[in-house]
Amino acid sequence: MAEQVIKVERLTKRFGDFTAVDEISFEVNKGEIFGFLGANGAGKTTAMRMLCGLSIPTSGAASVVGFDVYEQTEDIKKNIGYMSQRFSLYEDLTVIENIKFYAGIYGLTKKQIKQKSEELIDRLGLHSETKKLVGALPLGWKQKLAFSVALVHEPKIIFLDEPTGGVDPVTRRQFWEMIYEVSAKGVTVFVTTHYMDEAEYCNRVSIMVDGRIEALDAPRKLKEKFNVSSMDDVFYLLARGAKKAAI
Amino acid sequence: MRTIRFLLQKEFRQILRNKTILAVVVMVPIVQLIILPLAADYEVKNVSLCIVDNDHSTYSQKLIAKITASGYFKLVDFPESYRDGLKLIESDKADVILSIPSNFERNLIRDDTQELFVSVNAINGVKANLGGAYVLGIIREFNSVIRTEWIQAPRFSNIPVIDIAITNWYNPYMNYKIFMVPGILAVLVTMMGGYVSALNIVKEKELGTIEQMNVSPIRKHHFILGKLIPFWILGMIVLTIGLTVGFLIYGIVPEGKIGLIYLFAAVYLVSVLGLGFLVSTYSETQQQAMFLSFFFIMIFIMLSGLFTSIDSMPQWTKVITWFNPVTYFIQVMRMIVLKGSGFMDILPHLLKVAGIGLVLNIWAIRNYKKTS
């Protein structure tokens, strides 16, 4: 039995009368690439924010790397990386300044910071761009950099919220290579996406509709279960039933 | 401590790269201190006066000469009649009409009494009030002069006179610039603390970078200090530039200790930074933050006693001024610069501003949530 790093039970978030996340339950295993799918407004980001300690649930229970999402949000934050939908590096700082800043606030030592930033720049091949302002980089590079920065403190889980939105196919492919790389090192990857080809890359995917998880399994098994040939069709079958999502 | 160092480094890099902020810090105090004290002069000059002289006598000429020689008036016209004079007021060419009746001189000598008619355009209340008062003052003096001319060697004065001698303390020449510059400087420091800081924090909300801070293990008070310290320093720089400009252009040297100004400003900035920070926790966009800050700072400045005297405000607005840090800063600036007040004199103000700062900052810290 694999170690479970995320355990969620009947987790719910309500904003007034609106139930954004409605009693969802699932587990994520260590080192797994867990795809979190759903139409716009299905509640993916809200659910992810609760798991990151950014938002306190209304009811239900959840633990992330063994820490409770109600009481131990700051402990969770030490152990996870998070890349939000919106680009979150400082555009008016250079590449190297961003790396060093984030490494610094996660408490890495001077030596670690130096070593990490060299390693990171090597891997991304950004040697000639280190002194460029991040705002001047193309989007694909920005996203790869943001991903690497989110990993700079070697978290146990990385949460990626639509990391490849608006990115070209080649860069997307490279991005997923990076995801596989960290997954192979034992880092759990929790990723939301709208691209169904990306869903196929995940070990398991869940599909959210109207705040509920309607399906959760390996892509291959889901296709068998719904008797269709692609994840696209699975998604379409499930999401079509949504009351509020506009598809 | 290390975390704060990283935050400060980041903040200063961003500020130094932002040309607009740098311009605001350096240029705004210089330009404002050059322009505003000249505009915010309470003395009313160049009151446009027209005189309807129906008498054309020696005495009426004397009176007119006396009025024009005072320097407060600009004689625009001698209309034929009062009716023509009113037309000048209607078309905004004149502020005051002085109407001298026919037989002014004759009646004055024969009957020992005469009436003059002064009519004032009160659209600009300040100008009208002072302009009217100036005219009356000059006429009164004219009156007493001609009376003394007539009374030949009196054995005793039949007009009892109480002569009032006025000494203007602390600003003997009633130089408004000396009065205004410390006040304006206080306002500039307020803007830096209460405005620019709020915008900076909300900008991070807009860009989404604050989310990345909130999802990191960085402590709440580290984040806050990392934001407040840079603007505290900028506020002190604005103050320094302002004091320098005050000295170089207006020759203002504080009577009291400069260190005392800095001590008070140091505490005061914490208090207005608290306001800026509080505003930022309630706003989602820079636009909201701007309107919210503008609302508070506008009221604070209007009620600060910078332009108008707090003593003449109604009781309920006076109560508001007790909670207005800007009031205390302007008072303290004027006390130290003009009067040379010492530490014990400003201590009550210092404690009140510290109290306001404590409340605002605690409120802001409680309202800033890493987890919503």
XYZ file of C-alpha atoms in Angstrom:
619
model
C 0.000 0.000 0.000
C 1.464 3.301 -1.067
C 1.864 6.131 1.396
C -1.002 8.600 1.119
C 0.156 12.202 1.199
C -3.239 13.826 0.659
C -6.364 12.538 2.366
C -9.642 14.303 1.752
C -12.993 13.386 3.270
C -16.299 15.111 2.560
C -14.454 18.397 2.113
C -16.852 21.286 1.503
C -16.507 25.015 0.856
C -19.479 27.324 0.762
C -19.466 31.035 -0.091
C -22.815 32.225 1.246
C -25.493 30.190 -0.517
C -23.103 28.995 -3.168
C -21.439 25.641 -2.659
C -18.182 25.743 -4.582
C -16.884 22.396 -3.375
C -19.460 19.811 -2.312
C -18.321 16.966 -0.069
C -15.421 15.684 -2.111
C -13.387 12.680 -0.924
C -10.207 11.202 -2.363
C -6.636 10.187 -1.573
C -3.412 10.907 -3.407
C -0.411 8.576 -3.145
C 3.193 9.622 -2.743
C 4.960 10.220 -6.061
C 1.726 10.105 -7.997
C 0.757 12.517 -10.769
C -2.805 13.326 -9.872
C -4.862 15.126 -12.488
C -7.637 17.344 -11.238
C -10.040 18.011 -14.091
C -13.228 19.981 -14.422
C -14.896 22.707 -16.419
C -14.354 26.370 -15.578
C -16.127 27.108 -12.316
C -16.383 23.455 -11.307
C -14.518 24.174 -8.057
C -11.005 22.948 -8.877
C -9.145 26.046 -7.778
C -11.213 26.372 -4.596
C -10.460 22.759 -3.666
C -6.783 23.228 -4.402
C -6.613 26.406 -2.341
C -8.032 24.532 0.642
C -5.361 21.853 0.305
C -2.646 24.535 0.125
C -3.775 26.174 3.352
C -4.926 29.319 1.564
C -8.578 28.787 2.329
C -10.275 27.235 5.373
C -12.920 24.616 4.485
C -16.516 25.020 5.596
C -16.786 21.376 6.630
C -15.241 17.961 6.091
C -11.716 16.834 6.834
C -8.432 16.836 4.949
C -4.780 16.368 5.665
C -1.817 17.222 3.478
C 1.532 15.569 4.210
C 0.029 14.622 7.578
C -1.017 18.164 8.536
C -4.574 19.261 9.116
C -6.009 21.860 6.710
C -7.853 23.671 9.515
C -5.209 23.950 12.192
C -1.822 23.383 10.607
C -1.943 25.497 7.472
C 1.506 26.980 8.131
C 3.045 23.501 8.459
C 1.451 22.500 5.185
C 2.943 25.573 3.520
C 6.468 24.560 4.494
C 6.058 21.248 2.706
C 4.317 22.150 -0.518
C 5.028 24.108 -3.645
C 2.278 26.025 -5.391
C 2.031 27.478 -8.834
C -1.128 29.481 -9.236
C -3.211 30.150 -12.316
C -1.904 33.669 -12.370
C 1.778 34.167 -13.009
C 3.306 34.728 -9.631
C 6.938 35.687 -10.068
C 7.918 39.333 -9.828
C 8.109 40.706 -13.348
C 10.211 43.672 -12.248
C 12.887 41.429 -10.758
C 15.437 39.527 -12.798
C 15.459 35.745 -13.189
C 18.196 35.266 -10.636
C 16.655 37.760 -8.200
C 13.362 35.880 -8.267
C 15.042 32.540 -7.635
C 17.128 33.888 -4.774
C 14.187 35.717 -3.255
C 11.922 32.678 -3.127
C 14.747 30.452 -1.938
C 15.447 33.031 0.760
C 11.948 33.289 2.138
C 11.733 29.500 2.342
C 14.712 29.675 4.672
C 17.422 28.076 2.506
C 20.967 28.797 3.619
C 23.259 31.011 1.590
C 25.126 27.995 0.285
C 21.933 26.174 -0.637
C 20.611 29.241 -2.419
C 23.741 29.529 -4.523
C 23.760 25.843 -5.369
C 20.026 25.694 -6.097
C 20.002 28.714 -8.362
C 22.942 27.422 -10.392
C 21.306 24.036 -10.710
C 18.009 25.556 -11.739
C 19.506 27.873 -14.346
C 21.523 24.961 -15.742
C 18.458 22.801 -16.111
C 16.390 25.526 -17.741
C 19.280 26.676 -19.938
C 18.736 30.278 -18.882
C 22.405 31.240 -18.545
C 22.191 34.228 -20.847
C 18.923 35.417 -19.334
C 19.768 35.458 -15.624
C 20.032 39.237 -15.500
C 16.941 39.843 -17.619
C 13.732 41.030 -16.005
C 11.251 38.187 -15.806
C 8.627 40.394 -17.450
C 10.685 40.335 -20.638
C 10.677 36.515 -20.969
C 8.272 34.641 -23.270
C 5.320 33.017 -21.495
C 6.548 29.452 -21.919
C 9.856 30.281 -20.245
C 8.084 32.167 -17.490
C 5.939 29.129 -16.703
C 8.926 26.775 -16.635
C 10.750 29.211 -14.393
C 7.736 29.556 -12.083
C 7.511 25.769 -11.864
C 11.177 25.451 -10.970
C 10.925 28.251 -8.412
C 7.937 26.521 -6.802
C 10.226 23.513 -6.353
C 13.217 25.414 -5.032
C 12.655 24.378 -1.403
C 12.195 20.708 -2.370
C 8.566 20.315 -1.322
C 6.905 16.930 -0.882
C 3.917 17.911 -2.996
C 3.617 20.415 -5.780
C 0.250 21.933 -6.658
C -0.047 23.210 -10.221
C -3.105 25.217 -11.200
C -3.425 25.174 -14.998
C 0.324 25.455 -15.464
C 0.216 25.161 -19.232
C -2.611 27.572 -20.014
C -1.743 29.554 -23.123
C 1.569 27.774 -23.633
C 2.641 26.408 -27.046
C 2.627 22.594 -27.675
C 6.397 22.231 -27.669
C 6.785 24.018 -24.357
C 3.863 22.020 -22.971
C 5.666 18.813 -23.877
C 8.837 20.085 -22.150
C 6.787 21.110 -19.171
C 5.404 17.595 -18.795
C 8.904 16.180 -19.071
C 9.791 18.322 -16.079
C 6.747 17.047 -14.237
C 7.787 13.425 -14.890
C 11.286 14.227 -13.696
C 10.157 15.522 -10.299
C 7.594 12.753 -9.973
C 10.365 10.205 -10.482
C 12.171 11.799 -7.530
C 9.186 11.020 -5.313
C 7.487 14.412 -5.416
C 3.719 14.174 -5.617
C 2.235 16.274 -8.393
C -1.292 17.606 -8.093
C -2.237 19.287 -11.338
C -5.326 20.901 -12.833
C -5.655 21.217 -16.578
C -8.090 21.754 -19.416
C -6.020 19.811 -21.938
C -7.269 16.239 -22.217
C -4.041 15.017 -23.792
C -2.359 16.117 -20.579
C -4.942 14.187 -18.595
C -3.660 11.045 -20.330
C -0.204 11.695 -18.845
C -1.551 11.485 -15.284
C -1.468 8.330 -13.164
C -4.995 9.006 -12.001
C -7.470 11.752 -12.742
C -10.561 13.020 -11.014
C -13.257 14.925 -12.854
C -15.183 17.567 -10.984
C -18.647 18.661 -12.021
C -20.571 21.309 -10.068
C -18.322 21.008 -7.028
C -18.527 17.205 -6.852
C -16.103 14.534 -8.004
C -18.002 12.529 -10.609
C -15.234 10.155 -11.615
C -11.837 9.169 -10.276
C -9.524 6.556 -11.732
C -6.632 5.905 -14.096
C -7.330 7.395 -17.553
C -7.361 3.939 -19.144
C -9.935 2.610 -16.692
C -12.151 5.652 -17.094
C -12.205 5.178 -20.842
C -13.169 1.535 -20.370
C -15.852 2.381 -17.857
C -17.524 4.940 -20.102
C -16.780 2.893 -23.172
C -15.167 5.717 -25.138
C -11.821 6.050 -26.912
C -10.426 9.265 -25.435
C -10.351 11.292 -22.226
C -11.959 14.066 -24.211
C -15.123 11.952 -24.554
C -15.073 10.983 -20.881
C -14.864 14.622 -19.908
C -17.573 15.605 -22.325
C -19.969 12.901 -21.105
C -19.556 13.998 -17.498
C -19.317 17.750 -17.882
C -22.323 17.958 -20.183
C -24.508 17.196 -17.183
C -23.257 20.304 -15.366
C -25.924 22.794 -14.297
C -23.824 25.907 -14.103
C -20.787 25.373 -16.282
C -21.023 26.822 -19.736
C -19.505 24.416 -22.194
C 15.369 38.212 10.632
C 16.796 36.669 7.471
C 13.371 36.561 5.909
C 12.924 40.286 6.500
C 16.272 40.932 4.867
C 15.159 39.093 1.729
C 11.859 40.947 1.704
C 13.533 44.328 2.116
C 16.057 43.571 -0.601
C 13.247 42.662 -2.963
C 11.175 45.707 -2.069
C 14.033 48.153 -2.526
C 14.998 46.610 -5.849
C 11.447 47.099 -7.060
C 11.229 50.650 -5.748
C 14.551 51.651 -7.274
C 13.440 50.235 -10.623
C 10.190 52.138 -10.510
C 10.973 55.557 -11.922
C 7.562 56.966 -11.020
C 7.928 56.218 -7.321
C 11.402 57.733 -7.282
C 10.084 60.845 -8.977
C 7.278 61.031 -6.440
C 9.714 60.753 -3.566
C 12.154 63.356 -4.821
C 10.249 65.736 -7.063
C 6.876 66.017 -5.367
C 8.174 67.530 -2.128
C 10.336 69.999 -4.013
C 7.638 71.123 -6.427
C 4.862 71.221 -3.852
C 6.931 73.174 -1.395
C 7.803 75.704 -4.058
C 4.266 76.181 -5.346
C 1.871 75.582 -2.479
C 3.090 78.089 0.109
C 2.690 80.871 -2.459
C -0.833 79.798 -3.292
C -1.872 79.112 0.273
C -1.224 82.666 1.418
C -4.157 83.906 3.500
C -3.421 87.560 2.968
C -5.879 89.057 0.523
C -4.280 91.314 -2.015
C -5.412 92.762 -5.322
C -9.005 93.300 -4.257
C -10.633 94.919 -7.274
C -12.207 98.144 -6.128
C -14.388 100.620 -7.960
C -15.279 103.966 -6.520
C -18.407 105.920 -7.323
C -17.353 109.407 -6.421
C -20.400 111.671 -6.518
C -18.628 114.457 -4.702
C -15.324 115.122 -6.483
C -14.056 117.136 -3.540
C -10.688 117.463 -1.843
C -11.729 115.152 0.950
C -13.072 112.473 -1.357
C -9.786 112.661 -3.270
C -7.862 112.310 -0.033
C -9.890 109.247 0.936
C -9.364 107.636 -2.464
C -5.641 108.302 -2.333
C -5.460 106.750 1.112
C -7.267 103.613 0.007
C -5.212 103.079 -3.121
C -1.999 103.732 -1.237
C -2.753 100.876 1.175
C -1.583 98.332 -1.398
C -4.469 95.935 -0.872
C -6.603 97.322 -3.640
C -6.535 97.488 -7.349
C -8.567 100.429 -8.542
C -10.377 99.157 -11.591
C -12.771 101.943 -12.486
C -14.644 105.085 -11.500
C -18.179 104.310 -12.637
C -20.617 107.160 -13.094
C -23.258 105.728 -10.839
C -23.789 102.992 -8.275
C -25.824 101.144 -10.862
C -22.823 101.050 -13.217
C -20.708 99.862 -10.302
C -23.052 96.927 -9.708
C -22.665 95.966 -13.346
C -18.928 95.711 -12.772
C -19.555 93.384 -9.845
C -21.953 91.302 -11.923
C -19.374 90.877 -14.646
C -16.822 89.952 -11.964
C -14.578 92.912 -12.744
C -14.910 94.402 -9.268
C -15.089 92.931 -5.766
C -15.941 96.037 -3.759
C -17.822 99.249 -4.553
C -17.238 102.297 -2.422
C -19.886 104.873 -2.964
C -19.135 108.432 -1.889
C -22.314 110.527 -1.772
C -22.522 114.025 -3.206
C -21.897 116.741 -0.652
C -19.598 114.373 1.184
C -17.171 117.124 2.081
C -19.781 119.726 2.880
C -21.787 117.510 5.170
C -18.684 116.218 6.843
C -17.556 119.729 7.757
C -20.900 121.303 8.418
C -22.829 118.485 10.091
C -19.838 116.686 11.443
C -21.296 113.451 10.146
C -21.425 111.639 6.851
C -22.338 108.235 5.513
C -20.424 106.139 3.043
C -21.745 103.090 1.317
C -19.633 99.971 0.828
C -20.955 97.105 -1.243
C -19.091 93.797 -1.421
C -19.255 90.827 -3.794
C -19.466 87.905 -1.374
C -19.081 85.019 -3.813
C -15.525 84.598 -2.614
C -16.247 84.841 1.099
C -12.683 85.268 2.267
C -11.893 88.005 -0.198
C -15.149 89.809 0.496
C -14.738 89.677 4.255
C -11.190 90.880 4.313
C -11.649 93.353 1.471
C -14.637 94.932 3.213
C -12.774 94.995 6.515
C -9.770 96.687 4.921
C -11.955 99.418 3.410
C -13.686 100.018 6.733
C -10.374 100.143 8.552
C -9.004 102.715 6.177
C -12.123 104.849 6.395
C -12.003 104.708 10.197
C -8.440 105.863 10.148
C -9.237 108.575 7.648
C -11.995 109.691 9.992
C -9.714 109.937 12.996
C -7.110 111.838 10.977
C -9.483 114.521 9.807
C -10.921 114.792 13.318
C -7.500 115.512 14.773
C -6.964 118.112 12.056
C -10.044 119.969 13.170
C -9.613 119.787 16.893
C -7.380 122.752 17.569
C -5.138 122.234 20.565
C -7.596 120.441 22.755
C -7.212 120.708 26.467
C -8.195 117.117 26.774
C -9.215 114.565 24.277
C -12.942 114.189 24.162
C -12.651 110.827 22.447
C -11.522 108.163 24.885
C -9.118 105.912 23.116
C -7.839 102.515 24.113
C -4.747 101.968 22.113
C -4.054 98.302 21.494
C -0.510 97.220 20.736
C -0.220 93.791 19.218
C 2.949 91.710 19.256
C 3.039 88.681 17.020
C 4.927 85.980 18.811
C 6.873 83.201 17.062
C 6.246 84.644 13.618
C 6.688 88.394 14.072
C 6.191 89.336 10.447
C 3.166 87.043 10.064
C 4.995 85.309 7.279
C 2.551 82.717 6.010
C 5.247 80.702 4.342
C 6.865 79.884 7.647
C 3.444 78.830 8.845
C 2.495 76.819 5.757
C 5.733 75.023 4.873
C 5.863 72.796 7.977
C 2.181 71.984 7.483
C 2.565 71.090 3.835
C 5.583 68.990 4.665
C 3.486 67.077 7.175
C 0.906 66.412 4.474
C 3.561 65.157 2.056
C 4.906 62.702 4.611
C 1.321 61.572 5.201
C 0.763 60.914 1.509
C 3.903 58.832 1.305
C 2.938 56.738 4.304
C -0.777 56.401 3.798
C -1.098 56.311 0.059
C 1.888 54.830 -1.663
C 2.149 51.966 0.838
C -1.498 50.974 0.355
C -1.115 50.989 -3.417
C 2.028 48.892 -3.220
C 0.414 46.098 -1.200
C -2.740 46.048 -3.317
C -0.625 45.906 -6.467
C 0.681 42.557 -5.256
C -2.914 41.422 -4.823
C -3.730 42.465 -8.370
C -0.700 40.727 -9.832
C -1.338 37.608 -7.781
C 2.115 37.618 -6.245
C 0.623 38.041 -2.774
C -0.901 34.585 -3.193
C 2.584 33.207 -3.623
C 3.577 34.945 -0.372
C 0.529 33.562 1.400
C 1.251 30.013 0.304
C 4.811 30.271 1.638
C 5.675 29.700 5.281
C 6.697 33.347 5.643
C 5.387 34.766 8.925
C 2.667 37.350 8.859
C 4.647 39.948 10.794
C 7.670 39.426 8.550
C 5.602 40.207 5.490
C 4.132 43.285 7.145
C 7.489 44.607 8.337
C 8.925 43.934 4.902
C 6.257 46.223 3.480
C 6.257 48.926 6.153
C 9.988 49.477 6.619
C 10.701 50.596 3.022
C 7.909 53.156 3.094
C 8.931 54.288 6.535
C 12.367 55.023 5.111
C 10.866 56.748 2.052
C 8.766 58.915 4.358
C 11.891 59.948 6.260
C 13.608 60.785 2.968
C 10.658 62.957 1.924
C 10.871 64.726 5.282
C 14.591 65.326 4.848
C 14.164 66.682 1.327
C 11.309 68.867 2.530
C 13.279 70.338 5.423
C 16.165 71.023 3.061
C 13.895 72.776 0.565
C 12.344 74.780 3.406
C 15.794 75.948 4.420
C 17.185 76.609 0.946
C 14.173 78.392 -0.513
C 12.425 79.926 2.482
C 15.328 80.100 4.888
C 13.338 78.215 7.486
C 15.510 76.909 10.289
C 13.541 75.071 12.977
C 13.702 76.875 16.313
C 13.592 73.545 18.115
C 15.716 70.441 17.769
C 15.620 68.752 14.365
C 16.049 65.408 16.093
C 12.706 65.976 17.757
C 11.032 66.411 14.355
C 12.532 63.111 13.249
C 11.518 61.389 16.456
C 7.929 62.483 16.029
C 7.933 61.687 12.293
C 9.260 58.208 13.057
C 6.309 57.432 15.313
C 3.869 59.288 13.090
C 4.886 57.319 9.995
C 4.184 54.044 11.782
C 0.725 55.367 12.432
C -0.092 56.464 8.847
C 1.554 53.335 7.449
C -0.918 51.460 9.625
C -3.708 53.349 7.876
C -2.290 52.531 4.446
C -1.907 48.911 5.421
C -5.453 48.773 6.790
C -6.822 50.259 3.572
C -4.925 47.643 1.586
C -6.484 44.794 3.543
C -9.947 46.063 2.617
C -9.247 46.658 -1.081
C -8.868 44.196 -3.906
C -7.748 46.600 -6.622
C -5.472 49.612 -6.723
C -8.448 51.682 -7.783
C -10.367 50.784 -4.639
C -7.308 51.442 -2.510
C -6.842 54.810 -4.159
C -10.407 55.947 -3.562
C -10.412 54.646 -0.014
C -7.094 56.305 0.862
C -8.157 59.458 -0.909
C -11.346 59.575 1.139
C -9.526 59.295 4.462
C -6.547 61.467 3.625
C -8.796 64.166 2.168
C -10.829 64.316 5.390
C -7.709 64.145 7.524
C -6.109 67.040 5.663
C -9.258 69.180 5.596
C -9.699 68.670 9.328
C -6.018 68.928 10.121
C -5.896 72.661 10.692
C -3.554 73.098 7.737
C -5.769 75.585 5.922
C -8.352 76.480 8.524
C -8.290 76.899 12.253
C -9.597 73.914 14.220
C -10.771 76.280 16.959
C -13.387 77.719 14.663
C -14.819 74.332 13.700
C -18.089 73.059 15.165
C -17.791 70.815 18.209
C -18.522 67.554 16.402
C -15.771 68.057 13.843
C -13.411 68.959 16.660
C -14.100 65.519 18.084
C -13.040 63.997 14.763
C -9.801 65.950 14.830
C -8.848 64.269 18.131
C -8.488 61.037 16.180
C -6.727 62.618 13.241
C -2.984 61.927 13.298
C -2.388 64.612 10.656
C -3.629 67.287 13.082
C -1.037 66.294 15.653
C 1.785 66.148 13.159
C 1.010 69.597 11.744
C 0.715 71.035 15.238
C 3.984 69.455 16.318
C 5.771 70.579 13.155
C 4.630 74.149 13.761
C 5.459 73.928 17.448
C 8.997 72.749 16.824
C 9.737 74.857 13.747
C 8.175 78.137 14.905
C 8.169 77.961 18.680
C 11.113 75.727 19.406
C 9.062 73.402 21.602
C 10.893 70.712 23.514
C 10.302 67.040 24.145
C 7.947 67.547 27.077
C 5.792 69.930 25.023
C 5.223 67.439 22.243
C 4.987 64.374 24.478
C 1.160 64.416 24.702
C 0.933 64.584 20.897
C 3.517 61.846 20.557
C 1.578 59.532 22.855
C -1.706 60.176 21.057
C -0.184 59.481 17.642
C 1.470 56.346 19.011
C -1.921 55.264 20.361
C -3.643 55.840 17.010
C -0.816 53.941 15.309
C -1.195 51.027 17.687
C -4.925 50.746 17.028
C -4.588 51.041 13.234
C -1.756 48.533 13.015
C -3.361 45.945 15.269
C -6.577 46.299 13.301
C -4.692 45.893 10.023
C -2.696 42.892 11.229
C -5.865 41.189 12.435
C -7.553 41.904 9.148
C -4.657 40.644 7.021
C -5.141 36.935 6.565
C -2.773 34.524 4.924
C -5.615 32.022 4.969
C -9.117 33.145 4.137
